[in-house]
Structures are given as structure tokens and as C-alpha cells.
């Protein structure tokens, strides 16, 4: 018997691993102002509707990794309520990289669609 | 069932107990920022919800402590601190290993760290001593307490800065966020927490020790650099100018020509050994900085 739900979970996780970076970079590229983690998570929730693709907590380590590789930069600002917030912003290098990534994504999407449909 | 954000953070800490202390600190900061913001937002939207229900919904969206922990572990596995990136190649021959130090960014980073640690050490020392003594002597005034709060907060910033320098130059993973102060506390309470916080005192101690250490590091590097350069330069200088190695009374002593390669070799050896020493001191200092500046 195949443990379908565990395998599906693993499949989802592996898919997310690459896509999360693309999604986060794109969100920050589309935004006019720096955004903090919860804001991004909320926006992504609106996009995904009722289906939840990834846990919000999984976004933060990816944001941090993108920052470490220089694609994002961040600053901490105090908030009126609660702990200070870390605002993320895309860098020039991040924009450049994003263009390449979006190109790859487009090709990948049509390739996968074809493979799935069997056209 | 998790009843409070503090409980969530405690569980997350337990889940991450095998991870690097610095990434635990980052994960806790991220989680606390998110959960508080999300909870406040949810309460505003649906004020009639019970605290517990709201929290469980927020956690459901954020991920349980073990899910969050695994997300951090996954990313941490893929990211290495700056210079730790290169996996040391096992060289078989002793000479290759000995000379390989020139190819090792950690050795160069450590030397650079030792050079600048005198300057940063003086700054840290001055700040720590000034802050401590002003805090104590101002304590008889009301505003003295405010000053003490300011001073302890500034220590967190300095500790983060030193951590970034240590990670950049010594390749030891250090925190990328400052630690959070507990929210909704009066400044008097926050002063009390700071004064009883082991970490604050450890960082003061670190900053005080950083000046003597920095002076020692700087002296070691500059001395051996000068020694090795002058050993290597002596035969060359002598061949261009007629400046002798030694002059005693009217006697001028020159190096014999056959000793030129020996002097070059000796100078080179001394500098190479210094690089090895620097790399070793760098790795020790990294461990020591982590012990003093990172909360466990």
C-alpha cells in the first residue's frame, strides 16, 4: 500500500523549495514599499484562496536566505504594537536575478503543462 | 494545544535544540514577530473570538513548532556562513597542506580580523567603560535609570555588529537579528530584566576583554609581518644600496651572497607560520565570541 498522503506532502514540500524564492522575490518586486513577513504572508493567502500551499512559518527562513545571498535587503523598524518588524526590500541584483528566474519559470511551466497533458 | 505565544516559542526552541544557537535565535525572532502581528490582526477583525481560538488559527497558518523547525533546518542545511562555504580539501602532502593556507579565505579573514580588532576593541572598551560608569554614577538621579536602559539596549546593537564582523571574517555562524526585549514592559521592568540577564553581563565582559585581545592580536600580526618582510628584503636592499646589515663601530657587516636564499626562505616561512597561527586564533576566537555573544 502506498502512503499517498505522506508522499503528496513530500512532493508539495519539494515543489515549494524552489518556488518560494521566486514567489517571494516577485511579491517584493511588485510592491512599491518594503514589506514585513506577516504582510507578505497575508498577501500570499489572498492569492492562494482557500488552498494553502505552504505554512507561513516556512517563508521566513527563505526570506533570510534570500537576504544572505544579496537578493533582498532588510531593515528593522519598531512597530506601534508588538515586537519590531523586519521590512524586506528587493535589491538591484535581486531584480536582475528575478528576470532570469521568471524566464525559467515560463519555460518550465509550458514544459510541465505539455508533459502533464501529453500534447 | 498551545495556549500562548511564549509556549509556542518554548516548544520551537525545544524542536530546534540540535540546531545552531544563532539560527535558533533567528527562528524565535521571526516566529514572535509573526505570531504577535497575526494575533493582533485577527483580534481586530474578529473581536468576539476567544484568545485560544484565535491563537490556534494563527498557529495553524504559521505551522506547528515542529513544522517551523524543519523549515529552518532545511534552509540552514543549504546556507553556510560566508567563509565556511569551502569544504577543506584533504591534501596528502605536508608541503601542500602547509602552503595551502594561502588559498584559505579563513586564514586571510582571520588576519584581517586580528588587525581591525584593535580598533573595534578600543571602541568597545571605551563604550563599555563609559556606559557602565555613567550608569552607576547617574543612578542617584531619576534620568540615570533611563541612561542605564539606553546603555543596555546599545549593548545589544554592538553585540550584533561584532557578531556580523565575526561571521564575515571568521566564518562562524552568528545571529542575524538582535534578541527581542519582552514587550509591554515599563522601562523600569526592562532595566531589571537587563540587569539580571546573564547575556548582558557576558557581552560587557566580552567588550572589555576585546581591547587587550585586540592589542595582542594586532601586535602579533604587525611584528611577524615586519620581521618576515625585513628578512626577505635585507639581502635585496643590500644588493641595490650599500647599506649594511649591521654596523658596529666603524665595521660594516654585509650578508654573504650565499645566504640570500636562506633569508628569503626564512622570511617566507615566518609569514606562512603566522598565517597558520592566524587561522588557528581565528577559529578559537570564533568559538569564544559565540560563547559570549549568543544566547543559548
Short mmCIF file of N, CA and C in Angstrom, two decimals, chain B residues 32-92:
data_model
loop_
_atom_site.label_atom_id
_atom_site.label_comp_id
_atom_site.label_asym_id
_atom_site.label_seq_id
_atom_site.Cartn_x
_atom_site.Cartn_y
_atom_site.Cartn_z
N UNK B 32 8.13 35.10 16.74
CA UNK B 32 7.49 36.03 17.67
C UNK B 32 6.92 37.23 16.92
N UNK B 33 7.70 37.76 15.98
CA UNK B 33 7.22 38.90 15.19
C UNK B 33 5.92 38.53 14.48
N UNK B 34 5.94 37.37 13.81
CA UNK B 34 4.78 36.99 13.00
C UNK B 34 3.55 36.71 13.88
N UNK B 35 3.74 35.89 14.90
CA UNK B 35 2.59 35.46 15.69
C UNK B 35 1.92 36.65 16.37
N UNK B 36 2.72 37.57 16.89
CA UNK B 36 2.12 38.73 17.56
C UNK B 36 1.34 39.59 16.57
N UNK B 37 1.95 39.80 15.40
CA UNK B 37 1.27 40.63 14.40
C UNK B 37 -0.01 39.95 13.94
N UNK B 38 0.07 38.63 13.67
CA UNK B 38 -1.09 37.91 13.16
C UNK B 38 -2.21 37.87 14.20
N UNK B 39 -1.83 37.67 15.45
CA UNK B 39 -2.83 37.57 16.52
C UNK B 39 -3.53 38.91 16.71
N UNK B 40 -2.74 39.98 16.71
CA UNK B 40 -3.33 41.31 16.88
C UNK B 40 -4.30 41.60 15.73
N UNK B 41 -3.89 41.21 14.53
CA UNK B 41 -4.72 41.46 13.36
C UNK B 41 -6.03 40.68 13.42
N UNK B 42 -5.91 39.42 13.82
CA UNK B 42 -7.10 38.56 13.87
C UNK B 42 -8.08 39.06 14.93
N UNK B 43 -7.55 39.52 16.04
CA UNK B 43 -8.41 40.01 17.12
C UNK B 43 -9.16 41.26 16.68
N UNK B 44 -8.50 42.05 15.84
CA UNK B 44 -9.13 43.27 15.36
C UNK B 44 -10.27 42.92 14.40
N UNK B 45 -10.02 41.90 13.57
CA UNK B 45 -11.04 41.53 12.58
C UNK B 45 -12.22 40.81 13.23
N UNK B 46 -11.89 39.93 14.18
CA UNK B 46 -12.96 39.15 14.81
C UNK B 46 -12.84 39.26 16.33
N UNK B 47 -13.33 40.39 16.87
CA UNK B 47 -13.12 40.65 18.30
C UNK B 47 -13.83 39.67 19.22
N UNK B 48 -14.86 38.97 18.69
CA UNK B 48 -15.61 38.10 19.59
C UNK B 48 -14.95 36.72 19.75
N UNK B 49 -13.87 36.48 19.07
CA UNK B 49 -13.20 35.19 19.20
C UNK B 49 -12.45 35.08 20.51
N UNK B 50 -12.40 33.88 21.05
CA UNK B 50 -11.62 33.72 22.28
C UNK B 50 -10.14 33.71 21.91
N UNK B 51 -9.36 34.14 22.89
CA UNK B 51 -7.90 34.22 22.71
C UNK B 51 -7.33 32.90 22.20
N UNK B 52 -7.85 31.82 22.81
CA UNK B 52 -7.29 30.49 22.49
C UNK B 52 -7.60 30.09 21.05
N UNK B 53 -8.83 30.34 20.66
CA UNK B 53 -9.24 30.00 19.28
C UNK B 53 -8.42 30.78 18.27
N UNK B 54 -8.29 32.09 18.57
CA UNK B 54 -7.55 32.94 17.65
C UNK B 54 -6.12 32.45 17.51
N UNK B 55 -5.50 32.13 18.64
CA UNK B 55 -4.11 31.69 18.61
C UNK B 55 -3.97 30.39 17.83
N UNK B 56 -4.94 29.49 18.03
CA UNK B 56 -4.79 28.21 17.35
C UNK B 56 -4.95 28.38 15.84
N UNK B 57 -5.78 29.35 15.44
CA UNK B 57 -5.90 29.58 14.00
C UNK B 57 -4.61 30.18 13.43
N UNK B 58 -4.05 31.12 14.21
CA UNK B 58 -2.81 31.75 13.77
C UNK B 58 -1.69 30.71 13.63
N UNK B 59 -1.62 29.81 14.60
CA UNK B 59 -0.57 28.78 14.57
C UNK B 59 -0.82 27.79 13.44
N UNK B 60 -2.10 27.50 13.21
CA UNK B 60 -2.46 26.61 12.11
C UNK B 60 -1.89 27.15 10.79
N UNK B 61 -1.99 28.47 10.60
CA UNK B 61 -1.48 29.06 9.36
C UNK B 61 0.04 29.17 9.35
N UNK B 62 0.60 29.44 10.53
CA UNK B 62 2.05 29.64 10.58
C UNK B 62 2.79 28.31 10.50
N UNK B 63 2.18 27.29 11.06
CA UNK B 63 2.84 25.99 11.11
C UNK B 63 3.15 25.63 12.55
N UNK B 64 3.02 24.35 12.88
CA UNK B 64 3.28 23.92 14.25
C UNK B 64 4.78 24.06 14.52
N UNK B 65 5.18 24.06 15.81
CA UNK B 65 6.61 24.23 16.10
C UNK B 65 7.50 23.24 15.34
N UNK B 66 7.04 21.99 15.19
CA UNK B 66 7.94 21.05 14.50
C UNK B 66 8.00 21.32 13.00
N UNK B 67 6.89 21.80 12.43
CA UNK B 67 6.93 22.16 11.00
C UNK B 67 7.87 23.34 10.77
N UNK B 68 7.73 24.35 11.64
CA UNK B 68 8.58 25.53 11.51
C UNK B 68 10.05 25.16 11.69
N UNK B 69 10.30 24.33 12.71
CA UNK B 69 11.68 23.92 12.97
C UNK B 69 12.26 23.22 11.76
N UNK B 70 11.46 22.38 11.10
CA UNK B 70 12.03 21.64 9.98
C UNK B 70 12.29 22.57 8.80
N UNK B 71 11.45 23.62 8.66
CA UNK B 71 11.71 24.59 7.59
C UNK B 71 13.05 25.30 7.80
N UNK B 72 13.34 25.65 9.05
CA UNK B 72 14.61 26.33 9.34
C UNK B 72 15.80 25.40 9.15
N UNK B 73 15.61 24.15 9.61
CA UNK B 73 16.71 23.19 9.46
C UNK B 73 17.05 22.99 7.99
N UNK B 74 15.97 22.91 7.18
CA UNK B 74 16.14 22.68 5.74
C UNK B 74 16.97 23.80 5.12
N UNK B 75 16.61 25.05 5.43
CA UNK B 75 17.33 26.17 4.83
C UNK B 75 18.73 26.28 5.41
N UNK B 76 18.83 26.04 6.70
CA UNK B 76 20.14 26.14 7.37
C UNK B 76 21.13 25.13 6.75
N UNK B 77 20.59 23.99 6.37
CA UNK B 77 21.43 22.95 5.78
C UNK B 77 22.04 23.44 4.46
N UNK B 78 21.28 24.32 3.78
CA UNK B 78 21.74 24.76 2.47
C UNK B 78 22.58 26.03 2.53
N UNK B 79 22.49 26.79 3.63
CA UNK B 79 23.24 28.04 3.70
C UNK B 79 24.38 27.89 4.69
N UNK B 80 25.56 28.26 4.26
CA UNK B 80 26.69 28.25 5.17
C UNK B 80 27.10 29.68 5.42
N UNK B 81 27.62 29.96 6.61
CA UNK B 81 28.13 31.30 6.82
C UNK B 81 29.29 31.57 5.87
N UNK B 82 29.36 32.81 5.39
CA UNK B 82 30.31 33.27 4.39
C UNK B 82 31.50 32.39 4.07
N UNK B 83 32.50 32.39 4.94
CA UNK B 83 33.75 31.76 4.57
C UNK B 83 33.76 30.26 4.82
N UNK B 84 32.75 29.77 5.52
CA UNK B 84 32.74 28.34 5.82
C UNK B 84 32.35 27.54 4.58
N UNK B 85 32.00 28.27 3.52
CA UNK B 85 31.50 27.63 2.31
C UNK B 85 32.42 26.52 1.80
N UNK B 86 33.69 26.84 1.65
CA UNK B 86 34.62 25.86 1.08
C UNK B 86 34.82 24.68 2.01
N UNK B 87 34.67 23.50 1.47
CA UNK B 87 34.96 22.32 2.26
C UNK B 87 36.45 22.09 2.16
N UNK B 88 37.15 21.99 3.29
CA UNK B 88 38.59 21.85 3.21
C UNK B 88 38.97 20.59 2.44
N UNK B 89 39.83 20.75 1.45
CA UNK B 89 40.26 19.62 0.64
C UNK B 89 41.39 18.91 1.39
N UNK B 90 41.26 17.62 1.51
CA UNK B 90 42.31 16.87 2.18
C UNK B 90 43.52 16.76 1.26
N UNK B 91 44.59 17.48 1.60
CA UNK B 91 45.81 17.40 0.81
C UNK B 91 46.69 16.35 1.45
N UNK B 92 47.27 15.52 0.63
CA UNK B 92 48.07 14.45 1.21
C UNK B 92 49.44 14.94 1.65
#
